[in-house]
Short mmCIF file of C-alpha atoms in Angstrom, two decimals:
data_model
loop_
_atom_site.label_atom_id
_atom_site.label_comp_id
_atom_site.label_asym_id
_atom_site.label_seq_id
_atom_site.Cartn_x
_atom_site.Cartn_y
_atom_site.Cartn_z
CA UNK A 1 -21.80 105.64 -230.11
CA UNK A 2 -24.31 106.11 -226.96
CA UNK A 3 -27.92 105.80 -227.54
CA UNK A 4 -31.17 105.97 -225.68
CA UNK A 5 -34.72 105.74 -226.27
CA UNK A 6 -36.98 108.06 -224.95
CA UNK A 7 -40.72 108.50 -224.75
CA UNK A 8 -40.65 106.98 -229.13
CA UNK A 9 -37.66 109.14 -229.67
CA UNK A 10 -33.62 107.83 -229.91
CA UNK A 11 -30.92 110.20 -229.20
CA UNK A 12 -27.72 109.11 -230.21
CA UNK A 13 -24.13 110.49 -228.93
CA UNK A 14 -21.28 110.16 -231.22
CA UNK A 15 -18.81 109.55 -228.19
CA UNK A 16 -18.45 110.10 -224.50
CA UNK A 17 -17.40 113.36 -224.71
CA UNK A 18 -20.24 114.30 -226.44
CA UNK A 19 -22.23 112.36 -224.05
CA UNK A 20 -20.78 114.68 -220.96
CA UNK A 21 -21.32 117.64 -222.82
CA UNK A 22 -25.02 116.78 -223.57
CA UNK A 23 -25.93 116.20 -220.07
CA UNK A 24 -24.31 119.41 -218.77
CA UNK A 25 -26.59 121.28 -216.99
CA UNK A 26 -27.49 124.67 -219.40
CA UNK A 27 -24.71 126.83 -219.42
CA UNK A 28 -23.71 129.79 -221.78
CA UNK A 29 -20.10 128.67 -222.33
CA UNK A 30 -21.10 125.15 -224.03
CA UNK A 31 -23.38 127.06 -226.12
CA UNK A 32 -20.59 129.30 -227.51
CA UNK A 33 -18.52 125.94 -228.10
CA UNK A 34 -21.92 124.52 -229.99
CA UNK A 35 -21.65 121.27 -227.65
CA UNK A 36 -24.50 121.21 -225.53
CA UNK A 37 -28.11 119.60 -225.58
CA UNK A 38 -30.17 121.31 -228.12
CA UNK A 39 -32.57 121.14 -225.73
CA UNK A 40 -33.81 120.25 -222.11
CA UNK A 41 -35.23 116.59 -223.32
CA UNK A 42 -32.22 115.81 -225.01
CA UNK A 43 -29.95 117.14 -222.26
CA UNK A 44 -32.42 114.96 -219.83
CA UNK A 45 -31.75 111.92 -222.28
CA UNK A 46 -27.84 112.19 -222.07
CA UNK A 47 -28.25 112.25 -218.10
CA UNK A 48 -30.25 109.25 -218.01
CA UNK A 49 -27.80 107.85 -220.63
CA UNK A 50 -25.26 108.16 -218.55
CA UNK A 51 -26.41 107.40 -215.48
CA UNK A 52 -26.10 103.79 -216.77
CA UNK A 53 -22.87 104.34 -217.69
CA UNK A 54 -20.46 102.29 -216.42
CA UNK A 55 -17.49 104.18 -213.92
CA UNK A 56 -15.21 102.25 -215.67
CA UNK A 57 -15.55 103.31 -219.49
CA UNK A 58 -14.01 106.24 -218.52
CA UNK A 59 -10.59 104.16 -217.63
CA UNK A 60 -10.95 102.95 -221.37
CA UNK A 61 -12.17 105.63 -223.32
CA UNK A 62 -9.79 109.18 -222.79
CA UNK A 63 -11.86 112.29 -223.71
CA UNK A 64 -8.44 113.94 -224.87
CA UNK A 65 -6.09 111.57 -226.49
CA UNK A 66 -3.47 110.26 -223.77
CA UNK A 67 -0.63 110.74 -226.74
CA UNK A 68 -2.17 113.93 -227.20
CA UNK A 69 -2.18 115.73 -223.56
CA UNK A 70 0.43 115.36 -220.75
CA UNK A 71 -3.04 115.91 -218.07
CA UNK A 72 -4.59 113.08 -219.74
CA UNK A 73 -1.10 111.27 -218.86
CA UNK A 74 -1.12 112.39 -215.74
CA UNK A 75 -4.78 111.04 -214.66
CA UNK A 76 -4.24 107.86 -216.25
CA UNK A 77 -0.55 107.27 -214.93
CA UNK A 78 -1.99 108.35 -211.59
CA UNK A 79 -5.02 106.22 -211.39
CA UNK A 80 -4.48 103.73 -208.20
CA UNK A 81 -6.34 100.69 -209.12
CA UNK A 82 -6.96 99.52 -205.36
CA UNK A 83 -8.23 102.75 -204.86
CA UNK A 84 -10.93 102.66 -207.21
CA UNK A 85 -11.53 98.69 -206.69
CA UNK A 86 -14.63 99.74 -203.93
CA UNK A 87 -16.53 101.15 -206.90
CA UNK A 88 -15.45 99.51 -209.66
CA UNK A 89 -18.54 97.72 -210.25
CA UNK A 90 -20.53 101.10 -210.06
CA UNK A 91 -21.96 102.79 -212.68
CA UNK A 92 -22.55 106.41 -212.48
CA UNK A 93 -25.67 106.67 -211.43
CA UNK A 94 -25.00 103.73 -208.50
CA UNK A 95 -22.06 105.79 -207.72
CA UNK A 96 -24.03 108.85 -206.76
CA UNK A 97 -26.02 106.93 -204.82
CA UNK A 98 -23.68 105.53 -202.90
CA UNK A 99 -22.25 108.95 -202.48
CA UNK A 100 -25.06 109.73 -200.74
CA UNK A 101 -25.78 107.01 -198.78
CA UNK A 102 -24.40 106.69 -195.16
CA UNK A 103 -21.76 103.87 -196.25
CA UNK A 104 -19.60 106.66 -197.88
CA UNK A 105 -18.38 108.41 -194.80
CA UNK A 106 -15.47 110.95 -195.09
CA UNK A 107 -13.23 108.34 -194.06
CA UNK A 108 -14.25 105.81 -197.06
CA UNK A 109 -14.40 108.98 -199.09
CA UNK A 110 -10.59 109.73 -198.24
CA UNK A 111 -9.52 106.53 -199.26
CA UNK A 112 -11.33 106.36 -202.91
CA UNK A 113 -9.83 109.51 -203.26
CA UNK A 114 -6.70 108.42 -205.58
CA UNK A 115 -9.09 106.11 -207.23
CA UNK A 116 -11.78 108.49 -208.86
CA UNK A 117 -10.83 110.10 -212.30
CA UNK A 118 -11.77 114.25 -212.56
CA UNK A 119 -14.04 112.80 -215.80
CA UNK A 120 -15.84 110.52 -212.77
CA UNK A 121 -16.94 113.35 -210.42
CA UNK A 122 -17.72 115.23 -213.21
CA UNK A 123 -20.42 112.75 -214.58
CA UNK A 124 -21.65 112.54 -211.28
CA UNK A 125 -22.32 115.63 -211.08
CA UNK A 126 -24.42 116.17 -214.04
CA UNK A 127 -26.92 113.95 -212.68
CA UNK A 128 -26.93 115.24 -209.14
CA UNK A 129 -28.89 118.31 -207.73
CA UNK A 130 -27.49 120.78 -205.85
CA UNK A 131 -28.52 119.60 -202.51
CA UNK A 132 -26.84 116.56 -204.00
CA UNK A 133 -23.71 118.39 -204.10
CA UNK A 134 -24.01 120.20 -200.96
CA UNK A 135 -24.51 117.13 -198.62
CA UNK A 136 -21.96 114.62 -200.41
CA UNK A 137 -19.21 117.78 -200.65
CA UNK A 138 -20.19 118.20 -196.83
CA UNK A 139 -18.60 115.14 -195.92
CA UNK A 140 -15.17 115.61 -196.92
CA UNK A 141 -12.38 117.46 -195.13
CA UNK A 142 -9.40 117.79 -196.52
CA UNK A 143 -6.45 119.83 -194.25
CA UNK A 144 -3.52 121.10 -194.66
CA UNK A 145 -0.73 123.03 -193.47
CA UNK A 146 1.55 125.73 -193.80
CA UNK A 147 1.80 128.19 -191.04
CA UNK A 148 -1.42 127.11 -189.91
CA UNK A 149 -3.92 123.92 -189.80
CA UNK A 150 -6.76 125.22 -192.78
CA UNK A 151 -9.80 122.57 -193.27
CA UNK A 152 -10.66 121.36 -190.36
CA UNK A 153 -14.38 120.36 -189.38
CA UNK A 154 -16.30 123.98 -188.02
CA UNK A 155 -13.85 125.95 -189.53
CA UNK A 156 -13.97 128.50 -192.46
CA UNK A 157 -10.79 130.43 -193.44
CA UNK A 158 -10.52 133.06 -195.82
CA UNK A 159 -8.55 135.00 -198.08
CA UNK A 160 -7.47 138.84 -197.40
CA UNK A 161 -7.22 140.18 -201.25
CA UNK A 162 -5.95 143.59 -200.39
CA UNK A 163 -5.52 144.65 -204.35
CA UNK A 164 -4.58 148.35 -205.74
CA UNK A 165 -4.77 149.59 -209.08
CA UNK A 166 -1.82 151.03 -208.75
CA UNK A 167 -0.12 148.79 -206.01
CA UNK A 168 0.22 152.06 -203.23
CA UNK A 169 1.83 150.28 -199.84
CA UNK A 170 -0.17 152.67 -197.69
CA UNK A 171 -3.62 151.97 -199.66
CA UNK A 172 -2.66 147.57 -199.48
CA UNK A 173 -1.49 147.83 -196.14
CA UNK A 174 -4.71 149.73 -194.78
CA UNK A 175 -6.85 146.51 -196.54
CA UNK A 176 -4.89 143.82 -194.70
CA UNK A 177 -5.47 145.53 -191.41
CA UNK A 178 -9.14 145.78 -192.28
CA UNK A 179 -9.38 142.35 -193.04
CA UNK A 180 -7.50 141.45 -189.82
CA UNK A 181 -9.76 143.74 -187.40
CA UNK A 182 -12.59 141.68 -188.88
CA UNK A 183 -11.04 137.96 -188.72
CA UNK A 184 -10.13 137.57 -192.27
CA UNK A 185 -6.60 136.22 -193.46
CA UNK A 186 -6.13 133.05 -192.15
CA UNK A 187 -6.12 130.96 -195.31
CA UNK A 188 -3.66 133.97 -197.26
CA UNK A 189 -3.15 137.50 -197.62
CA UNK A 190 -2.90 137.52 -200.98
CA UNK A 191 -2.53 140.47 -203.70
CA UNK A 192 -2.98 140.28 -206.81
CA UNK A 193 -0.06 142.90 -208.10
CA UNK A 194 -1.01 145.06 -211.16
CA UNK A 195 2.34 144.28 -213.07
CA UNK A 196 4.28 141.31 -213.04
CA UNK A 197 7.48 143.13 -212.40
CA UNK A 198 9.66 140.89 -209.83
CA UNK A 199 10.69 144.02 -208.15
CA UNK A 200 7.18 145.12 -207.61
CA UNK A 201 6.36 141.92 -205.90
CA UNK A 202 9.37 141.98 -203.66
CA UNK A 203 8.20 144.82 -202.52
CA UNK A 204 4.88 143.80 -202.04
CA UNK A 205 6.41 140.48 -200.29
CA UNK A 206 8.28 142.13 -198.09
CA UNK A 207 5.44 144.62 -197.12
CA UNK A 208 3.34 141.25 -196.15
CA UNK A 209 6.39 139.42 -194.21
CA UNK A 210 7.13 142.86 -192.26
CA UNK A 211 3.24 143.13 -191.19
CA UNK A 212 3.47 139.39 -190.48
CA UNK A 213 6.35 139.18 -188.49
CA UNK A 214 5.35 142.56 -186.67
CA UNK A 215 2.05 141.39 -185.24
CA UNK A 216 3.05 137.55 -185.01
CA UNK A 217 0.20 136.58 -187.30
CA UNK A 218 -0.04 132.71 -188.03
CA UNK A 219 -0.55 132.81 -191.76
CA UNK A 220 0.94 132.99 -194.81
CA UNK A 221 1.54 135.44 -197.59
CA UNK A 222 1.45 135.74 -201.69
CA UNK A 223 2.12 137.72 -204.33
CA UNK A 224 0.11 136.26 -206.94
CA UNK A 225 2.34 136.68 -210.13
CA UNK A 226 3.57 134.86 -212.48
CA UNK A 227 5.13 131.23 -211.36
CA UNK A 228 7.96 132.15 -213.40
CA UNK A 229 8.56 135.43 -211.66
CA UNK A 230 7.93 133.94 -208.61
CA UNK A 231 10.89 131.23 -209.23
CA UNK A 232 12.93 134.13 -210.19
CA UNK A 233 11.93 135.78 -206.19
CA UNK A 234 12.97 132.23 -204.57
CA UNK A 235 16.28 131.83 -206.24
CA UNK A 236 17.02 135.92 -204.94
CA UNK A 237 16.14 135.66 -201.58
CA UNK A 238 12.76 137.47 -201.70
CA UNK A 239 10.24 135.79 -198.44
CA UNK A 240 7.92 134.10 -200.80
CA UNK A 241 5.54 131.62 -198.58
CA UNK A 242 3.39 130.21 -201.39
CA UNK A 243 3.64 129.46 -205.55
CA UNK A 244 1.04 130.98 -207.12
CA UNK A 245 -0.60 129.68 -210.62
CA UNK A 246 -4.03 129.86 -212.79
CA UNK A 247 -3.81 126.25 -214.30
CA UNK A 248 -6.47 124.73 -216.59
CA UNK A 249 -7.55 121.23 -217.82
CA UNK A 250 -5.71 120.80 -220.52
CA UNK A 251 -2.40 120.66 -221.47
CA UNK A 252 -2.82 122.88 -224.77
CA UNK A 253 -4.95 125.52 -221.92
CA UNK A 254 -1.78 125.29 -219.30
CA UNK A 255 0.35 126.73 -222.16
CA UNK A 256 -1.77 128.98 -223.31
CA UNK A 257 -0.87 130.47 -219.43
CA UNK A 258 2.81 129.59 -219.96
CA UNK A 259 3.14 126.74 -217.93
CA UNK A 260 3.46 122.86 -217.84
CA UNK A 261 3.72 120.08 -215.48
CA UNK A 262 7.20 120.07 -215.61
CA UNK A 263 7.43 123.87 -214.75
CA UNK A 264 4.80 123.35 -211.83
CA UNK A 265 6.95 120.77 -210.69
CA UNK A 266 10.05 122.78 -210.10
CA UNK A 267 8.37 125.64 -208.65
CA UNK A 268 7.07 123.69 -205.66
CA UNK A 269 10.37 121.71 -205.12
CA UNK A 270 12.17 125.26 -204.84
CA UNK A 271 9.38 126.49 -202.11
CA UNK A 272 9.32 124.33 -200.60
CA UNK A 273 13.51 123.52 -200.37
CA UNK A 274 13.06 127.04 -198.29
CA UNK A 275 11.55 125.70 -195.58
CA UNK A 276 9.31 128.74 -194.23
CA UNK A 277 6.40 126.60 -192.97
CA UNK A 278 5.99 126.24 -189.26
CA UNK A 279 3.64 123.09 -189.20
CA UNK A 280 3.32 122.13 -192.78
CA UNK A 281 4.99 122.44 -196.01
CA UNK A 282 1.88 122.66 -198.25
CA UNK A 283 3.46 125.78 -200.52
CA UNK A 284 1.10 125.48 -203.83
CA UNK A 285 -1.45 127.99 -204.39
CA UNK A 286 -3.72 127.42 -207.57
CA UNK A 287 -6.81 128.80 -209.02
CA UNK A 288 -9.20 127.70 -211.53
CA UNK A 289 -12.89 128.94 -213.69
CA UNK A 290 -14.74 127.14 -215.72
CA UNK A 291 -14.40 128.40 -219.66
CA UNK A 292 -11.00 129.34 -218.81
CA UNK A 293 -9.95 126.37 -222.19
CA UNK A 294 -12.35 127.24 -223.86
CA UNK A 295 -11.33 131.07 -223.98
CA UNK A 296 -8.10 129.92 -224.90
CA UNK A 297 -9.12 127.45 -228.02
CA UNK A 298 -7.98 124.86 -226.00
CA UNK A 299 -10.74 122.66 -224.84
CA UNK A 300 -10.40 119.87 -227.81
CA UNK A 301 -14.84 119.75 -227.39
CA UNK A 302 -15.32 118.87 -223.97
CA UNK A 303 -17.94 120.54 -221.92
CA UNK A 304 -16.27 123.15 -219.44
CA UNK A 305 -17.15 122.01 -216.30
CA UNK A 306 -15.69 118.53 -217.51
CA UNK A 307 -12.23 120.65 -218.28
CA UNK A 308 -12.71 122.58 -214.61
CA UNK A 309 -12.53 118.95 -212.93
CA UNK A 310 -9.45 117.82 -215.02
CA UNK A 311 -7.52 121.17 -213.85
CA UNK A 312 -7.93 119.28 -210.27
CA UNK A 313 -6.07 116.55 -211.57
CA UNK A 314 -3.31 118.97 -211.84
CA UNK A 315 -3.79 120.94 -208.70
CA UNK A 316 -3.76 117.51 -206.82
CA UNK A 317 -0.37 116.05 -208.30
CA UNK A 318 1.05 119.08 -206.04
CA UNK A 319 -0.15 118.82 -202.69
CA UNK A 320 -1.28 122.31 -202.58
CA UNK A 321 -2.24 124.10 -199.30
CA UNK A 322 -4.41 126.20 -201.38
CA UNK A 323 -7.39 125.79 -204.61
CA UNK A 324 -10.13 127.90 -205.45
CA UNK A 325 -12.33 128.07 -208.16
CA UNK A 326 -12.80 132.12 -209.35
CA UNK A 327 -16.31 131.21 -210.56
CA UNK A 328 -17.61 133.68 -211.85
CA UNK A 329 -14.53 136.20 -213.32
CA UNK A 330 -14.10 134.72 -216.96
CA UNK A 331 -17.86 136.39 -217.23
CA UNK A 332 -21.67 135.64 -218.54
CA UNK A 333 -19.66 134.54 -222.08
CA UNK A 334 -19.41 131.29 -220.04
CA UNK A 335 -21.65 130.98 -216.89
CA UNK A 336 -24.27 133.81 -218.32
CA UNK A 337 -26.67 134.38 -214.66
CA UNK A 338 -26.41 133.96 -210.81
CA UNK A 339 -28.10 130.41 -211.53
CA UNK A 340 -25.53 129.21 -213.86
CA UNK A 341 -22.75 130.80 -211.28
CA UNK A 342 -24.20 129.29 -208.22
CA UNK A 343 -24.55 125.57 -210.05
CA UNK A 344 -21.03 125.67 -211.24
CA UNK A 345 -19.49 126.78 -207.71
CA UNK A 346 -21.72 123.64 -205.83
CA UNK A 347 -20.10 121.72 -208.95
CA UNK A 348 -16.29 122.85 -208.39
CA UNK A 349 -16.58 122.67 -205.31
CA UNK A 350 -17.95 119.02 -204.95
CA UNK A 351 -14.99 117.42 -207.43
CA UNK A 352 -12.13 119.25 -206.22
CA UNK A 353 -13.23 117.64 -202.69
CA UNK A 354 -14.13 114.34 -204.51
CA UNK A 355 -10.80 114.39 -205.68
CA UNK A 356 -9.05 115.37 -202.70
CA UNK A 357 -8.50 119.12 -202.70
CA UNK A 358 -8.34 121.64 -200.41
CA UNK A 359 -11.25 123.39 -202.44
CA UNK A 360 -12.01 127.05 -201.64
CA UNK A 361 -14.01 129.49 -204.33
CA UNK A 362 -13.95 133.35 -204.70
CA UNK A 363 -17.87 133.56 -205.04
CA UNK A 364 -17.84 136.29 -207.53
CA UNK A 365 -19.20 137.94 -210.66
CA UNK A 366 -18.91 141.05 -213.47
CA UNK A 367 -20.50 143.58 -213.80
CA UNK A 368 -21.94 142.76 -217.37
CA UNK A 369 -23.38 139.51 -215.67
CA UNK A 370 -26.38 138.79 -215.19
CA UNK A 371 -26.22 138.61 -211.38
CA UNK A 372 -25.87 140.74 -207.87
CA UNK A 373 -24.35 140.69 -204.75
CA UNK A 374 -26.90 138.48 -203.02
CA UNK A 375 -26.62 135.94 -205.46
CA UNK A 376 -23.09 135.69 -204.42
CA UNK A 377 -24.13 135.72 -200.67
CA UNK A 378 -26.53 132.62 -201.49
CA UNK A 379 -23.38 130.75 -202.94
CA UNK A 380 -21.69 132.03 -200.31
CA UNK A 381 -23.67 130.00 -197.60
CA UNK A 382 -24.40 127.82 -199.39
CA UNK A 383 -20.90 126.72 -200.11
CA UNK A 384 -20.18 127.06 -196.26
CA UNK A 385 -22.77 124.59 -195.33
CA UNK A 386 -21.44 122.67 -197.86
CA UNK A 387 -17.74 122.81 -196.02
CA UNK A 388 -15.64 125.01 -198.13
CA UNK A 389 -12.39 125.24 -196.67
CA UNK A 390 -11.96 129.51 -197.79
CA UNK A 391 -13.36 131.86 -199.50
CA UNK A 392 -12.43 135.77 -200.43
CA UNK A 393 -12.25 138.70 -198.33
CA UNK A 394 -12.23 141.94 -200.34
CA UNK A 395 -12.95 145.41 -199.17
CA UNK A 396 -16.17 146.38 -199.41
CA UNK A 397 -16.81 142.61 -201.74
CA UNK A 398 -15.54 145.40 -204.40
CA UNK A 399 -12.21 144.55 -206.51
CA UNK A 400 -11.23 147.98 -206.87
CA UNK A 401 -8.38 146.43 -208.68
CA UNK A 402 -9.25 143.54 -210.75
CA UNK A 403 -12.70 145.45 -211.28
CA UNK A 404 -15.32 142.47 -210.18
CA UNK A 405 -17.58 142.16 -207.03
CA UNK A 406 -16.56 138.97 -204.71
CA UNK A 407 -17.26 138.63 -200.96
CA UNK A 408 -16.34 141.10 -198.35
CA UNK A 409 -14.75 140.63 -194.52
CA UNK A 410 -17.80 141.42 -192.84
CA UNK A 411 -19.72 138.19 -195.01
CA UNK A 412 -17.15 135.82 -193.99
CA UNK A 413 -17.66 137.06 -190.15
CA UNK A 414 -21.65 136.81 -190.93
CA UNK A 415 -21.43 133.40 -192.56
CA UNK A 416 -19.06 131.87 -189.43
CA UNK A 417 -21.56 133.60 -187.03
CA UNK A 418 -24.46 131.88 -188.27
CA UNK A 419 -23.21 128.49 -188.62
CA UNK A 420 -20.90 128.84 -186.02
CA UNK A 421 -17.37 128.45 -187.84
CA UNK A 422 -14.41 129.30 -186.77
CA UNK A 423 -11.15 130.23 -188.68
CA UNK A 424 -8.17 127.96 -188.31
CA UNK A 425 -6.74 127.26 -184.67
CA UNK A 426 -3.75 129.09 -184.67
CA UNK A 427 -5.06 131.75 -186.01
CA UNK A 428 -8.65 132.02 -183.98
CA UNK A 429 -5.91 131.86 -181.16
CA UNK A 430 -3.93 134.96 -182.52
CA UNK A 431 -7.42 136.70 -182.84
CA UNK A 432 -8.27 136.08 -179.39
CA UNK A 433 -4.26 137.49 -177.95
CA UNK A 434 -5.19 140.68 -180.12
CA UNK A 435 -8.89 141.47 -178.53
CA UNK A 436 -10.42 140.48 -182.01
CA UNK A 437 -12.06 137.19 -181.20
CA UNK A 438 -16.14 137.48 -181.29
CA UNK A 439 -16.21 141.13 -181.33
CA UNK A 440 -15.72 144.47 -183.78
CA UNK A 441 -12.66 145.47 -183.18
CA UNK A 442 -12.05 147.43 -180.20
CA UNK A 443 -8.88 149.12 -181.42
CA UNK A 444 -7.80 151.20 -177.99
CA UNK A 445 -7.36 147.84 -176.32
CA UNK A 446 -5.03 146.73 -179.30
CA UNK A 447 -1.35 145.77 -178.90
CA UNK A 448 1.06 148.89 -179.46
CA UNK A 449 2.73 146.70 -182.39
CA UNK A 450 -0.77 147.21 -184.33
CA UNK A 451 -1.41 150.83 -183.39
CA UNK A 452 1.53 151.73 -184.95
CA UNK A 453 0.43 149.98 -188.16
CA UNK A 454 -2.79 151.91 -187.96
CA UNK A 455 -0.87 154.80 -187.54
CA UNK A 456 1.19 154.27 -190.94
CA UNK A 457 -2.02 153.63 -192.83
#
């Protein structure tokens, strides 16, 4: 039991998990699940509550049972002790200060890394604002490596999401060299096929490799099915680069998706026993959203941005070159406005880099949201101030496929323009061989090996 009193009044919370869910910023999914603050003073009682909260309760009280949930297991077997011993002492609230201060550099901030639980950022960041997240998220770089160097400091990468509703080569092929002609597809071109048939994403594999390997572009490719299909690619021969998997924070929420640790585990030891990398083997590519338990029945009462946090527990046990949070796609059921979608991609964004992840976000919405397109563009920049290492590049910022409205090419190019980002080395080097770097494209002057990919789409 957690109690406070406030202004004559005493709130009482049965348990910590009701405690986190309490002080949850107002959201529309923890009102579906009947968990959060009944109103804004008790919601402002829980956060002052647990801003006295000692960081180290949550080593001794699980939210989930650890008999109960292999990702509990896996954050407690995890935890490193000396990691954590620099804050030990903290509690929450002293902890976001010290976040803040100038003592946390990204260097100290690398090395508590193993140390903080995903239950830890998340408390922190119920009491922070979001120029709270912004500036401590800011701090932290996290790189990694496949084909190319992604994360480092005055860069921004991003995704080329070429989808088709009905998968035509010609119609995906004429998206990736859009994106390209406008510097998107460092971080992945990545398509999200409309069946998971593995001979369907062969071919869609193949498509990528042969457009890769024709204009000697440093990046890497995905078909975003199924792990399982995926495995099923590796073991025939098929040029898969990356593992691709929606994972939650739970383990009842993982199988609801058909996976578990165990499965995750084998599909990165196969990618990576192929070797394809050029200056890294980072071959995990995993994305995340906040309600995605709950949706599934899975989220045993905790708040959902508490659950988004513990899916980085799982993302992180992999090394992955690749994380994003799709922030707004589950829809207004669980983040109902462009508020609520702007506060929980600061949020994601802030623990997966807490926590040591290469954290991107597809800034994105329905269209039975309560939001528009330059909502999205304020997360957008906002986010890239913040130091997101990618973000989406669709046509148009329409999914023609997937039916949603993300980011486009020509947002990432504004965004890098006006903060003066870069994409990632090898790539910004490409860019520059190919007459692309700091200009439209000028596509007379192009390289014969691209005309005649214009030419075929």
């Amino acid at each position: 039991m957690y109690s406070i009193d406030v202004r004559g009044t005493r709130y009482r919370f049965d348990d910590l998990k009701s405690l986190m869910a309490k002080a949850t910023p107002l959201r529309s999914g923890d009102c579906l699940a009947g968990i959060a603050a009944e109103s804004a003073v008790e919601r402002v009682a829980a956060q002052m509550r647990l801003a006295d909260l000692p960081l180290a309760r949550f080593l001794e009280e699980p939210l989930i049972p650890y008999e109960d949930d292999e990702v509990t297991r896996l954050i407690f077997d995890a935890h490193d002790e000396n990691a954590f011993a620099p804050v030990a002492s903290f509690t929450v609230g002293e902890f976001r200060d010290w976040l803040l201060s100038d003592l946390a550099t990204g260097t100290a901030l690398a090395h508590l890394t193993a140390g903080i639980t995903p239950e830890m950022a998340a408390a922190v960041t119920k009491i922070s604002r979001n120029q709270d997240l912004i500036a401590i998220a800011a701090k932290i770089r996290v790189v990694t490596r496949f084909r190319n160097t992604l994360g480092l400091p005055g860069t921004l990468s991003s995704r080329i999401q070429p989808n088709h509703p009905t998968d035509d080569p010609k119609g995906v092929l004429a998206s990736i060299i859009d994106g390209l002609l406008l510097g998107s597809g460092d971080a992945v071109i990545g398509i999200n096929p409309v069946t998971d048939s593995p001979q369907r994403c062969r071919d869609l594999l193949l498509l990528i490799d042969e457009l890769r390997e024709t204009l000697e572009v440093p990046t890497q490719s995905c078909v975003l099915a199924h792990v399982t299909t995926t495995l099923e690619l590796v073991r025939a021969g098929a040029p898969v680069d990356l593992v691709f998997q929606s994972i939650a924070g739970t383990q009842a929420a993982n199988r609801s998706f058909g996976v578990d640790l165990a499965l995750l585990r084998e599909s990165n030891e196969a990618a990576r026993a192929l070797g394809r990398g050029t200056v890294g083997n980072n071959v995990m590519y995993f994305e995340t959203g906040q309600g995605s338990a709950l949706s599934a029945d899975a989220h045993h009462g905790c708040d959902q941005q508490t659950l988004e946090a513990r899916a980085y527990a799982v993302a992180r046990a992999f090394e992955p070159l690749l994380v994003n949070t799709v922030v707004g796609f589950i829809g207004p059921e669980y983040l109902f406005d462009g508020k609520q979608i702007i506060r929980a991609g600061l949020e994601d964004h802030f623990c997966g880099k807490l926590l040591g992840l290469p954290m991107g976000c597809d800034a994105c919405y329905t269209n039975h949201a309560e939001a528009d397109q330059n909502d999205i563009d304020d997360l957008l920049t906002l986010l890239a101030v913040a130091g997101v290492n990618y973000v989406m590049g669709v046509p148009g910022a329409d999914d023609v496929m997937l039916n949603y409205q993300s980011t486009s090419f020509h947002d990432v190019a504004t965004v890098r323009r006006l903060l003066n980002l870069a994409p990632a080395p090898e790539f910004d080097a490409w860019l520059t061989r190919m007459n692309l770097r700091g200009r439209e494209a000028e596509t007379g002057k192009l390289p014969a090996s691209f005309q005649r990919l214009l030419a075929r789409a």
